[in-house]
Coordinates of C-alpha atoms and ligand atoms in Angstrom, one line a residue:
Chain A
X1 CA -74.6 -223.8 58.4
X2 CA -72.5 -226.5 60.5
X3 CA -74.2 -229.1 58.6
X4 CA -73.3 -228.0 55.4
X5 CA -69.8 -227.9 56.1
X6 CA -69.5 -231.1 57.6
X7 CA -67.5 -232.2 54.4
X8 CA -66.6 -230.7 51.1
X9 CA -66.6 -233.8 49.1
X10 CA -69.9 -234.2 47.2
X11 CA -71.5 -236.5 44.4
X12 CA -72.5 -235.2 41.1
X13 CA -75.4 -237.6 40.7
X14 CA -75.7 -237.1 36.9
X15 CA -72.1 -238.3 36.4
X16 CA -72.3 -241.2 38.9
X17 CA -72.7 -244.6 37.2
X18 CA -73.1 -246.6 40.6
X19 CA -70.0 -248.5 40.1
X20 CA -69.3 -248.7 43.9
X21 CA -65.6 -248.1 43.4
X22 CA -65.7 -245.1 46.0
X23 CA -67.9 -247.4 48.4
X24 CA -65.0 -249.8 48.6
X25 CA -62.1 -247.3 49.1
X26 CA -63.7 -245.2 51.6
X27 CA -61.8 -245.6 54.9
X28 CA -64.7 -244.6 57.1
X29 CA -67.2 -246.6 55.2
X30 CA -69.3 -243.3 54.5
X31 CA -70.4 -244.0 50.9
X32 CA -73.4 -246.1 49.7
X33 CA -74.9 -246.6 46.3
X34 CA -78.7 -246.3 46.6
X35 CA -80.9 -246.3 43.4
X36 CA -77.7 -246.5 41.4
X37 CA -76.0 -243.4 42.8
X38 CA -73.4 -242.8 45.4
X39 CA -74.5 -241.1 48.6
X40 CA -72.1 -239.7 51.4
X41 CA -73.1 -240.2 54.8
X42 CA -72.2 -236.7 56.1
X43 CA -71.2 -237.5 59.7
X44 CA -68.7 -240.0 58.4
X45 CA -66.9 -238.3 55.6
X46 CA -63.5 -237.0 56.7
X47 CA -62.5 -235.4 53.4
X48 CA -59.6 -237.5 52.6
X49 CA -60.4 -237.3 49.0
X50 CA -59.8 -241.1 48.4
X51 CA -63.1 -241.5 46.6
X52 CA -62.2 -238.5 44.3
X53 CA -59.1 -240.2 43.2
X54 CA -61.0 -243.5 42.6
X55 CA -64.0 -242.3 40.7
X56 CA -63.5 -243.0 36.9
X57 CA -66.3 -240.7 36.1
X58 CA -65.1 -237.9 38.0
X59 CA -68.6 -237.9 39.9
X60 CA -67.0 -237.2 43.2
X61 CA -65.5 -233.7 43.5
X62 CA -64.7 -231.3 46.3
X63 CA -65.9 -227.8 47.1
X64 CA -63.3 -225.1 47.0
X65 CA -63.6 -221.2 46.6
X66 CA -63.3 -219.4 43.4
X67 CA -61.0 -216.4 42.8
X68 CA -64.0 -214.1 42.5
X69 CA -64.2 -214.4 46.1
X70 CA -61.3 -212.0 46.5
X71 CA -63.5 -209.2 45.6
X72 CA -65.2 -209.4 49.0
X73 CA -62.1 -208.0 50.6
X74 CA -60.0 -204.9 50.4
X75 CA -56.6 -206.6 50.7
X76 CA -56.0 -210.2 49.9
X77 CA -53.3 -212.4 51.1
X78 CA -52.4 -215.8 49.5
X79 CA -50.8 -218.5 51.8
X80 CA -48.6 -220.4 49.3
X81 CA -48.2 -224.0 50.6
X82 CA -44.7 -225.9 49.9
X83 CA -46.9 -228.3 47.7
X84 CA -47.7 -225.4 45.5
X85 CA -44.1 -224.9 44.7
X86 CA -43.7 -228.6 43.9
X87 CA -46.1 -228.0 40.9
X88 CA -43.2 -226.3 39.2
X89 CA -39.8 -227.4 38.2
X90 CA -37.4 -226.9 41.1
X91 CA -35.4 -224.2 39.3
X92 CA -38.4 -222.0 38.8
X93 CA -37.9 -219.2 41.3
X94 CA -40.2 -218.7 44.1
X95 CA -40.6 -215.1 43.1
X96 CA -42.1 -216.1 40.0
X97 CA -44.8 -218.0 41.7
X98 CA -45.4 -215.1 44.0
X99 CA -45.6 -212.7 41.1
X100 CA -47.9 -215.1 39.2
X101 CA -50.2 -215.1 42.1
X102 CA -50.3 -211.5 42.3
X103 CA -51.3 -211.2 38.7
X104 CA -54.3 -213.6 39.8
X105 CA -55.5 -210.9 42.1
X106 CA -53.8 -211.5 45.4
X107 CA -52.1 -208.4 47.0
X108 CA -49.5 -210.1 49.1
X109 CA -48.1 -213.7 49.3
X110 CA -47.1 -215.3 52.5
X111 CA -44.7 -218.3 52.0
X112 CA -46.0 -221.0 54.3
X113 CA -42.7 -222.8 54.5
X114 CA -41.8 -219.9 56.9
X115 CA -44.7 -221.0 59.3
X116 CA -43.7 -224.7 58.9
X117 CA -40.2 -223.7 60.3
X118 CA -41.9 -222.0 63.5
X119 CA -44.2 -225.1 63.9
X120 CA -41.3 -227.6 63.5
X121 CA -39.5 -225.9 66.2
X122 CA -42.7 -226.1 68.4
X123 CA -43.2 -229.7 67.9
X124 CA -39.3 -230.5 68.7
X125 CA -39.8 -228.3 71.9
X126 CA -43.0 -230.1 72.9
X127 CA -41.4 -233.6 72.4
X128 CA -38.4 -232.4 74.6
X129 CA -41.0 -231.2 77.4
X130 CA -43.0 -234.2 77.1
X131 CA -40.5 -237.1 77.0
X132 CA -42.9 -239.0 79.4
X133 CA -46.5 -239.9 78.7
X134 CA -48.1 -242.1 76.3
X135 CA -46.2 -242.6 73.1
X136 CA -46.0 -242.1 70.1
X137 CA -47.2 -238.5 69.7
X138 CA -49.3 -238.0 66.6
X139 CA -48.6 -235.1 64.1
X140 CA -51.6 -232.7 63.7
X141 CA -50.9 -231.1 60.5
X142 CA -53.3 -232.9 58.5
X143 CA -57.0 -232.3 59.1
X144 CA -58.2 -235.5 57.3
X145 CA -56.0 -237.5 59.7
X146 CA -57.4 -235.7 62.6
X147 CA -61.0 -236.6 61.3
X148 CA -60.1 -240.0 61.0
X149 CA -59.0 -240.2 64.6
X150 CA -62.1 -238.4 65.7
X151 CA -64.3 -241.0 63.8
X152 CA -62.5 -244.2 64.0
X153 CA -59.7 -243.8 66.6
X154 CA -61.1 -241.5 69.4
X155 CA -58.9 -243.5 71.8
X156 CA -55.8 -241.7 70.3
X157 CA -57.0 -238.1 70.7
X158 CA -54.8 -237.6 73.9
X159 CA -51.7 -238.7 71.7
X160 CA -52.3 -235.9 69.2
X161 CA -49.7 -233.1 69.7
X162 CA -51.4 -229.9 70.6
X163 CA -49.6 -227.8 68.0
X164 CA -51.3 -225.8 65.1
X165 CA -51.0 -226.7 61.5
X166 CA -48.6 -224.2 59.8
X167 CA -51.4 -222.8 57.6
X168 CA -53.6 -222.0 60.6
X169 CA -50.6 -220.5 62.6
X170 CA -49.6 -218.5 59.5
X171 CA -53.4 -217.0 59.2
X172 CA -53.4 -215.9 62.7
X173 CA -50.0 -214.2 62.3
X174 CA -50.7 -212.7 58.8
X175 CA -54.2 -211.2 59.9
X176 CA -52.8 -209.1 62.8
X177 CA -49.5 -208.1 61.0
X178 CA -51.4 -206.9 57.9
X179 CA -53.8 -205.2 59.7
X180 CA -51.4 -203.2 61.7
X181 CA -49.0 -202.6 58.9
X182 CA -51.8 -201.4 56.5
X183 CA -54.1 -200.0 59.1
X184 CA -57.0 -202.1 57.9
X185 CA -60.0 -203.5 59.8
X186 CA -59.6 -207.3 60.4
X187 CA -62.7 -208.1 58.2
X188 CA -61.3 -206.3 55.2
X189 CA -58.3 -208.7 54.9
X190 CA -58.9 -211.8 53.0
X191 CA -56.6 -214.8 53.7
X192 CA -56.6 -217.7 51.4
X193 CA -55.2 -221.0 51.2
X194 CA -53.8 -222.1 47.9
X195 CA -53.9 -225.7 48.3
X196 CA -54.0 -229.2 46.9
X197 CA -56.2 -230.1 49.9
X198 CA -60.1 -230.4 50.2
X199 CA -59.7 -230.9 53.9
X200 CA -58.2 -227.7 54.5
X201 CA -61.3 -226.1 53.2
X202 CA -63.5 -227.8 55.3
X203 CA -61.3 -226.9 58.2
X204 CA -62.2 -223.4 57.8
X205 CA -65.9 -223.7 58.3
X206 CA -65.7 -226.7 60.6
X207 CA -62.3 -226.4 62.3
X208 CA -61.1 -229.4 64.4
X209 CA -57.7 -228.1 65.4
X210 CA -58.0 -224.4 65.9
X211 CA -60.4 -222.4 67.9
X212 CA -61.5 -220.0 65.3
X213 CA -59.6 -220.3 61.7
X214 CA -58.3 -217.1 60.4
X215 CA -58.2 -218.4 57.0
X216 CA -61.3 -217.0 54.8
X217 CA -61.2 -219.3 52.1
X218 CA -59.1 -222.2 50.1
X219 CA -58.6 -222.0 46.4
X220 CA -57.7 -225.3 44.9
X221 CA -54.4 -225.4 43.1
X222 CA -55.8 -227.3 40.3
X223 CA -58.5 -224.8 39.4
X224 CA -55.9 -221.8 39.1
X225 CA -53.0 -223.9 37.7
X226 CA -53.5 -223.1 34.0
X227 CA -53.6 -219.4 34.6
X228 CA -50.9 -219.3 37.1
X229 CA -48.4 -221.5 35.0
X230 CA -48.9 -219.3 32.1
X231 CA -48.1 -216.4 34.3
X232 CA -45.2 -217.9 35.9
X233 CA -43.7 -219.0 32.4
X234 CA -44.0 -215.3 31.3
X235 CA -42.5 -213.9 34.2
X236 CA -39.3 -216.2 34.1
X237 CA -36.2 -214.7 35.8
X238 CA -36.9 -211.0 35.8
X239 CA -39.1 -211.2 39.0
X240 CA -36.3 -211.0 41.7
X241 CA -36.4 -207.4 41.9
X242 CA -39.8 -207.4 43.6
X243 CA -40.1 -206.5 47.5
X244 CA -38.5 -209.1 49.7
X245 CA -41.1 -211.4 51.4
X246 CA -40.7 -213.6 54.3
X247 CA -39.6 -217.1 53.3
X248 CA -38.9 -220.3 54.9
X249 CA -35.9 -222.5 55.0
X250 CA -35.6 -225.8 52.7
X251 CA -36.9 -227.7 55.8
X252 CA -40.1 -225.8 55.8
X253 CA -40.4 -226.3 52.1
X254 CA -39.9 -230.1 52.8
X255 CA -43.1 -230.3 54.7
X256 CA -44.9 -230.5 51.3
X257 CA -43.9 -234.2 50.9
X258 CA -44.0 -237.1 53.2
X259 CA -41.1 -237.2 55.9
X260 CA -40.6 -233.5 55.7
X261 CA -42.1 -232.8 59.0
X262 CA -40.0 -235.0 61.0
X263 CA -36.9 -234.0 59.3
X264 CA -37.7 -230.5 59.8
X265 CA -38.4 -231.1 63.6
X266 CA -35.4 -233.0 63.8
X267 CA -37.1 -236.3 65.3
X268 CA -35.1 -239.3 64.7
X269 CA -37.1 -242.0 66.4
X270 CA -40.2 -241.4 64.3
X271 CA -42.1 -242.9 61.5
X272 CA -43.4 -241.1 58.5
X273 CA -46.6 -242.7 57.0
X274 CA -48.8 -241.4 54.1
X275 CA -51.6 -242.8 52.3
X276 CA -55.1 -243.8 53.6
X277 CA -54.7 -247.4 54.0
X278 CA -51.3 -247.0 55.5
X279 CA -52.3 -244.3 57.8
X280 CA -55.4 -246.5 59.0
X281 CA -53.1 -249.5 59.6
X282 CA -50.7 -247.5 61.5
X283 CA -53.2 -246.0 63.8
X284 CA -54.6 -249.4 64.3
X285 CA -51.2 -250.5 65.5
X286 CA -50.8 -247.6 67.7
X287 CA -54.2 -247.9 69.4
X288 CA -53.2 -251.5 70.2
X289 CA -50.1 -250.0 71.9
X290 CA -47.7 -251.8 69.9
X291 CA -45.2 -249.0 69.3
X292 CA -44.8 -247.2 72.6
X293 CA -41.0 -247.1 72.0
X294 CA -41.5 -244.5 69.0
X295 CA -41.6 -240.9 69.8
X296 CA -43.6 -239.5 67.0
X297 CA -45.4 -240.5 63.9
X298 CA -46.0 -238.0 61.2
X299 CA -49.4 -239.1 59.2
X300 CA -50.6 -237.7 56.0
X301 CA -53.8 -238.9 54.4
X302 CA -52.6 -238.4 50.9
X303 CA -50.1 -240.7 49.4
X304 CA -46.8 -238.8 49.1
X305 CA -47.8 -236.2 51.6
X306 CA -49.6 -233.0 50.6
X307 CA -48.0 -233.1 47.1
X308 CA -50.5 -236.0 46.5
X309 CA -53.6 -233.9 47.6
X310 CA -56.6 -234.4 45.4
X311 CA -56.5 -230.7 44.2
X312 CA -52.8 -231.0 43.2
X313 CA -52.2 -230.4 39.3
X314 CA -48.9 -232.2 38.9
X315 CA -48.5 -236.0 39.3
X316 CA -47.1 -236.7 42.7
X317 CA -43.8 -238.2 41.7
X318 CA -43.2 -235.5 39.3
X319 CA -44.2 -232.9 42.2
X320 CA -41.8 -235.2 44.5
X321 CA -38.8 -234.7 42.0
X322 CA -39.6 -230.9 41.7
X323 CA -39.7 -230.4 45.3
X324 CA -36.4 -232.4 46.0
X325 CA -34.7 -230.4 43.4
X326 CA -35.8 -227.0 44.9
X327 CA -34.7 -228.4 48.4
X328 CA -31.1 -229.3 47.0
X329 CA -30.8 -225.9 45.4
X330 CA -31.8 -223.9 48.5
X331 CA -29.7 -226.1 50.7
X332 CA -26.4 -224.9 48.8
X333 CA -27.1 -221.6 50.1
X334 CA -28.0 -222.6 53.6
X335 CA -25.8 -223.4 56.6
X336 CA -25.4 -227.0 56.8
X337 CA -26.8 -227.1 60.3
X338 CA -30.4 -227.7 60.3
X339 CA -31.5 -225.4 63.3
X340 CA -29.2 -222.7 62.1
X341 CA -30.7 -222.8 58.6
X342 CA -34.1 -222.6 60.0
X343 CA -33.2 -219.9 62.6
X344 CA -32.1 -217.7 59.8
X345 CA -35.4 -217.6 58.3
X346 CA -37.4 -217.2 61.3
X347 CA -38.0 -213.5 61.1
X348 CA -41.7 -213.0 61.8
X349 CA -41.9 -211.2 65.1
X350 CA -44.8 -212.1 67.0
X351 CA -45.4 -215.5 65.3
X352 CA -48.1 -216.8 67.6
X353 CA -47.4 -220.0 69.7
X354 CA -50.0 -222.9 69.4
X355 CA -51.2 -223.0 73.1
X356 CA -53.5 -220.0 72.9
X357 CA -55.2 -221.2 69.7
X358 CA -55.1 -224.9 69.5
X359 CA -58.4 -226.6 70.1
X360 CA -58.6 -230.1 71.6
X361 CA -59.9 -232.7 69.4
X362 CA -63.3 -233.8 70.0
X363 CA -64.2 -237.5 69.7
X364 CA -67.0 -238.1 66.9
X365 CA -67.6 -241.8 67.2
X366 CA -70.0 -242.5 64.4
X367 CA -70.3 -246.3 64.7
X368 CA -72.8 -246.8 67.4
X369 CA -76.1 -248.4 66.6
X370 CA -78.3 -246.5 69.2
X371 CA -77.8 -244.0 72.0
X372 CA -79.2 -246.4 74.5
X373 CA -76.8 -249.1 75.1
X374 CA -79.3 -251.8 75.9
X375 CA -80.8 -251.1 72.5
X376 CA -77.5 -251.0 70.8
X377 CA -76.4 -254.3 72.0
X378 CA -79.9 -255.7 71.0
X379 CA -79.2 -254.3 67.6
X380 CA -75.7 -255.8 67.5
X381 CA -77.1 -259.2 68.2
X382 CA -79.5 -258.8 65.4
X383 CA -76.7 -257.6 63.2
X384 CA -74.5 -260.6 63.9
X385 CA -77.5 -262.7 63.2
X386 CA -78.2 -261.0 59.7
X387 CA -74.7 -261.5 59.1
X388 CA -74.8 -265.3 59.2
X389 CA -77.4 -265.1 56.3
X390 CA -75.3 -262.9 54.2
X391 CA -72.7 -264.7 51.9
X392 CA -69.7 -263.0 53.2
X393 CA -68.3 -262.1 49.7
X394 CA -68.0 -258.4 50.4
X395 CA -68.7 -257.9 46.9
X396 CA -70.3 -254.5 47.2
X397 CA -73.1 -255.2 44.8
X398 CA -75.7 -254.1 47.5
X399 CA -74.1 -250.6 47.5
X400 CA -72.6 -251.3 51.0
X401 CA -68.8 -251.5 51.2
X402 CA -69.1 -255.2 52.8
X403 CA -71.4 -257.7 54.2
X404 CA -71.0 -256.3 57.6
X405 CA -71.9 -252.7 56.6
X406 CA -74.8 -254.1 54.9
X407 CA -76.1 -256.1 58.0
X408 CA -75.5 -252.8 59.9
X409 CA -77.7 -250.7 57.4
X410 CA -80.4 -253.4 57.7
X411 CA -80.6 -253.3 61.5
X412 CA -80.5 -249.5 61.3
X413 CA -83.5 -249.7 59.0
X414 CA -81.7 -248.2 56.1
X415 CA -81.6 -251.4 53.8
X416 CA -83.2 -254.6 53.2
X417 CA -81.9 -258.2 53.1
X418 CA -82.9 -258.5 49.5
X419 CA -80.4 -255.7 48.6
X420 CA -77.9 -258.5 48.6
X421 CA -78.1 -259.9 45.1
X422 CA -77.5 -263.5 46.3
X423 CA -80.4 -263.4 48.6
X424 CA -82.5 -261.8 46.1
X425 CA -81.5 -264.6 43.6
X426 CA -82.3 -267.2 46.1
X427 CA -85.7 -265.6 46.9
X428 CA -86.6 -265.2 43.2
X429 CA -85.7 -268.9 42.7
X430 CA -87.9 -270.0 45.6
X431 CA -90.8 -267.8 44.6
X432 CA -90.5 -269.1 40.9
X433 CA -90.5 -272.8 42.3
X434 CA -93.4 -272.0 44.4
X435 CA -95.3 -270.6 41.2
X436 CA -94.3 -273.7 39.2
X437 CA -95.7 -276.0 42.1
X438 CA -98.9 -273.8 42.2
X439 CA -99.3 -274.0 38.6
X440 CA -99.2 -278.0 38.8
X441 CA -101.8 -277.7 41.4
X442 CA -104.4 -275.8 39.5
X443 CA -107.4 -278.1 38.9
X444 CA -108.2 -278.3 35.3
X445 CA -111.8 -277.6 34.7
X446 CA -112.4 -279.8 31.7
X447 CA -110.1 -281.5 28.9
X448 CA -110.7 -278.6 26.6
X449 CA -108.6 -276.3 29.2
X450 CA -105.7 -278.5 28.7
X451 CA -106.0 -278.7 24.9
X452 CA -106.4 -275.1 24.5
X453 CA -103.3 -274.4 26.4
X454 CA -101.3 -277.0 24.4
X455 CA -102.5 -275.3 21.2
X456 CA -101.7 -271.6 22.3
X457 CA -98.3 -272.9 23.1
X458 CA -97.5 -274.4 19.7
X459 CA -99.0 -271.5 18.0
X460 CA -96.5 -269.2 19.7
X461 CA -93.7 -271.6 18.5
X462 CA -94.5 -271.4 15.0
X463 CA -94.9 -267.8 14.9
X464 CA -91.4 -267.4 16.2
Chain B
X1 CA -74.7 -260.7 73.8
X2 CA -72.2 -263.5 73.3
X3 CA -69.7 -264.0 70.5
X4 CA -67.0 -266.9 70.2
X5 CA -64.0 -266.9 68.0
X6 CA -61.6 -269.8 67.3
X7 CA -58.0 -269.0 67.5
X8 CA -55.8 -271.1 65.2
X9 CA -52.5 -272.4 66.8
X10 CA -49.3 -270.9 65.5
X11 CA -50.9 -269.2 62.6
X12 CA -49.7 -265.9 62.5
X13 CA -51.6 -264.9 59.5
X14 CA -54.6 -264.6 61.4
X15 CA -53.1 -263.2 64.6
X16 CA -55.3 -260.5 66.2
X17 CA -58.5 -261.3 64.4
X18 CA -60.7 -262.1 67.5
X19 CA -59.5 -258.8 69.2
X20 CA -60.0 -256.9 66.2
X21 CA -63.5 -258.2 65.6
X22 CA -64.4 -257.6 69.1
X23 CA -63.1 -254.0 69.1
X24 CA -65.4 -253.3 65.9
X25 CA -68.4 -254.8 67.7
X26 CA -67.9 -252.7 70.9
X27 CA -67.6 -249.4 68.7
X28 CA -71.2 -250.2 67.7
X29 CA -72.5 -250.1 71.3
X30 CA -71.1 -246.6 71.9
X31 CA -68.9 -247.1 75.1
X32 CA -65.9 -244.9 75.9
X33 CA -63.0 -245.3 73.5
X34 CA -60.6 -245.9 76.3
X35 CA -62.5 -248.8 77.5
X36 CA -62.6 -250.3 74.1
X37 CA -58.9 -249.9 73.9
X38 CA -58.3 -251.6 77.2
X39 CA -60.5 -254.6 76.0
X40 CA -58.8 -254.8 72.7
X41 CA -55.4 -254.9 74.2
X42 CA -56.3 -257.4 76.8
X43 CA -58.0 -259.7 74.3
X44 CA -55.1 -259.3 71.9
X45 CA -52.6 -260.4 74.5
X46 CA -54.6 -263.4 75.5
X47 CA -55.3 -264.4 71.9
X48 CA -51.5 -264.2 71.0
X49 CA -50.6 -266.4 74.2
X50 CA -53.3 -268.8 72.9
X51 CA -51.7 -268.9 69.5
X52 CA -48.1 -269.0 70.6
X53 CA -48.0 -271.1 73.8
X54 CA -51.2 -273.4 73.6
X55 CA -51.4 -274.2 70.1
X56 CA -54.9 -272.4 69.6
X57 CA -58.0 -272.0 71.6
X58 CA -61.0 -269.8 71.7
X59 CA -62.1 -266.5 72.6
X60 CA -65.5 -265.6 74.1
X61 CA -66.8 -262.2 74.5
X62 CA -70.0 -261.6 76.5
X63 CA -71.0 -257.9 75.9
X64 CA -73.6 -256.6 78.5
X65 CA -74.8 -253.2 79.1
X66 CA -72.7 -252.6 82.2
X67 CA -69.6 -254.4 81.1
X68 CA -67.9 -256.8 79.0
X69 CA -66.3 -260.2 80.0
X70 CA -63.6 -262.0 77.8
X71 CA -62.9 -265.5 78.4
X72 CA -59.8 -266.9 76.7
X73 CA -59.5 -270.8 76.9
X74 CA -57.3 -273.3 75.5
X75 CA -56.5 -277.2 75.7
X76 CA -52.7 -276.4 75.6
X77 CA -49.8 -277.6 78.0
X78 CA -50.9 -275.3 80.9
X79 CA -48.8 -273.1 83.1
X80 CA -46.8 -274.9 85.6
X81 CA -46.0 -271.8 87.9
X82 CA -48.6 -269.1 87.6
X83 CA -47.0 -266.7 89.8
X84 CA -43.9 -266.7 87.7
X85 CA -45.8 -266.4 84.6
X86 CA -47.5 -263.4 86.0
X87 CA -44.2 -261.6 86.5
X88 CA -43.1 -258.7 84.2
X89 CA -40.5 -260.1 81.7
X90 CA -41.0 -263.7 82.3
X91 CA -41.4 -265.8 79.0
X92 CA -40.7 -269.0 77.6
X93 CA -41.5 -267.9 74.2
X94 CA -39.4 -269.6 71.5
X95 CA -36.5 -267.7 69.7
X96 CA -38.5 -267.3 66.4
X97 CA -41.4 -265.8 68.3
X98 CA -39.1 -263.3 69.9
X99 CA -37.6 -262.5 66.7
X100 CA -41.2 -261.4 65.6
X101 CA -41.3 -259.1 68.4
X102 CA -43.3 -261.1 70.9
X103 CA -42.3 -262.9 73.9
X104 CA -41.2 -259.7 76.2
X105 CA -43.2 -261.4 78.9
X106 CA -45.4 -258.5 79.4
X107 CA -48.6 -260.1 78.3
X108 CA -50.3 -261.6 81.4
X109 CA -49.1 -258.6 83.5
X110 CA -50.7 -256.2 81.1
X111 CA -53.9 -258.2 80.8
X112 CA -54.2 -257.9 84.5
X113 CA -53.5 -254.2 84.5
X114 CA -55.9 -253.4 81.8
X115 CA -58.9 -255.3 83.2
X116 CA -61.2 -254.5 86.1
X117 CA -60.9 -258.0 87.2
X118 CA -58.7 -260.8 86.3
X119 CA -58.7 -264.5 86.7
X120 CA -56.3 -267.2 85.7
X121 CA -57.0 -271.0 86.0
X122 CA -54.4 -273.5 84.6
X123 CA -53.5 -276.9 84.9
X124 CA -50.6 -278.6 83.3
X125 CA -51.6 -281.0 80.5
X126 CA -55.3 -279.7 80.5
X127 CA -55.0 -276.1 79.6
X128 CA -55.8 -272.6 80.7
X129 CA -58.6 -270.3 81.0
X130 CA -58.2 -266.5 81.5
X131 CA -61.3 -264.5 82.5
X132 CA -61.1 -260.8 82.3
X133 CA -64.0 -258.3 83.2
X134 CA -64.2 -254.8 81.9
X135 CA -66.5 -252.2 83.2
X136 CA -67.6 -249.2 81.1
X137 CA -67.6 -246.7 84.1
Ligands
LIG1 N1 -52.1 -270.0 77.2 C1 -51.1 -270.4 77.7 N2 -50.6 -271.7 77.7 C2 -49.3 -272.1 78.2 N3 -48.6 -271.2 78.8 C3 -48.8 -269.9 78.6 C4 -50.0 -269.3 78.3 N4 -50.0 -268.1 78.6 C5 -48.8 -267.8 78.9 N5 -48.1 -268.8 79.1 C6 -46.8 -268.8 79.7 O1 -46.5 -267.7 80.5 C7 -45.4 -267.1 80.0 C8 -45.7 -265.5 80.3 O2 -46.8 -265.0 79.4 P1 -46.8 -263.6 78.8 O3 -46.7 -262.6 80.1 O4 -48.0 -263.2 77.9 O5 -45.4 -263.3 78.1 P2 -45.0 -263.8 76.7 O6 -46.2 -264.3 75.9 O7 -44.3 -262.6 76.0 O8 -44.0 -264.9 77.0 C9 -45.3 -267.4 78.6 O9 -44.0 -267.2 78.3 C10 -45.7 -268.8 78.8 O10 -44.7 -269.6 79.3
LIG2 S1 -52.1 -235.0 53.3 FE1 -52.0 -232.9 53.1 S2 -53.4 -232.6 51.1 FE2 -53.8 -234.6 51.9 S3 -55.6 -234.2 53.3 FE3 -53.6 -234.1 54.5 S4 -53.2 -232.0 54.7 FE4 -54.8 -232.2 53.0
LIG3 MG1 -47.8 -263.2 75.7

């Protein structure tokens, strides 16, 4: 089972035209085109969704759960992410979104911005208590970033802040709270992310950051958006009478976009970085210890933050505008002091603290050529040698992202030098020349042979 | 296994290429991530010194099953007072280099700190050679 859930991104073979676009953008070099179709190396995929965005044929998709899954539980709770609200204009009341979710089948909604308020406070506290030690600390909220660190930057694991992602903390809180209040057994309560994020879905089954995820499934925003937006439009303003639910502050809502987390945690000496290339580049610099004078780096795999997630329905700039507007409107009614504004909303008694639930990130280096170091070094030498034969154009026509990866695949036994079209061309030319040379060496048995040949040739010309 | 990289003098466009390449190679032989990090940082500092202070040079990595040896050599001006150069904070880096965030005088001390064995040879007018050994365990 574990193997199946290593990643949720997969290829629809019939739709793939082998263009290698995805191969080139994958940050962990996890995709190859073989026999004209993209293939994902399961152990390397981190579910960042970059290939999904890149594919013009929509042949790359991610798994998520269907609403029909709700039928497996007596009582269903939707965890509404800040990025969900960002799909709607900033003046659409949150209550309308909640009511809309209820019409889709959820019994109760939990506003994740409330969890973000708690987690922000925890981050701020951790930083205060750990002023010493290796810096910068790295945000733990984006599971795709965590998996990138496992695969490509295991040396940075110690710098990842041991704090739960808001959604995971919320699920822990909600399950016990609901079970107690409703007097239900734990297994009869379904807890669902309503999310723009494929990596969150994977994290349920193959969690990297929490010992045991209390989330039962993840529903992609894009899959329910048509239904939800129709419902929300119908509900309009007359939804405000419904039961009061716990909500977060404007700062908690801000977590939906890049920069929101450090703002909510009140960290000034920090960097906010989002987007696959950008995060990769930043982590490289952190790994080289080139920014020990920064306290915290907020990293999100999707450009723009979670509002840029592959399962978002709305364009990320529109979503950003929506979110900003909602935040401005909320701030008009909030105390101006950040901590005061957040405290006002933190009324979830018994909200869990991370320590008990957080799991230390495990290294998952995927690059080594062999388990035996002597063999690995030998293969590395071969790889370097193969590389000197390759043209160094990194064109991707072989189906690997660059010449180095092809060299690697060759020494691993998964590819051949002639997968490189330039080598293939050179070989064909050499072979053809050899044939010509051989042809000139074939002894003619008699004059007739030669004449026959000439006549046949001219016959052909005439018939053309 | 041995690899060699040329370091172009003064060319910041290609700064850090040798150490980045060596890091990539080491990731493929499956040694602890922390050791790779130490090697990358030490090599990077040496590479930058070559580029900034010596008008270029070369980086050699000898990758073996027990450890890796990094040799960084140049035919630059040499270091007149090695003891002084090894002090934390000592730097003769020109202003434009400092403006780029280099020249904190921490390179050589850090190279010594992050390696398991550190040797520096330098002669004024002839150049410098730094040898760092890193063990995997
Ligand atoms: N390869 C080299 N050639 C000549 N001088 C060097 C070389 N490496 C270091 N130095 C000298 O040693 C000083 C200290 O080096 P380092 O500790 O790396 O600090 P920084 O590079 O920040 O100046 C340099 O400022 C320079 O004067
Ligand atoms: S940025 Fe947000 S949506 Fe994108 S991968 Fe990370 S957690 Fe998921
Ligand atoms: Mg230096």
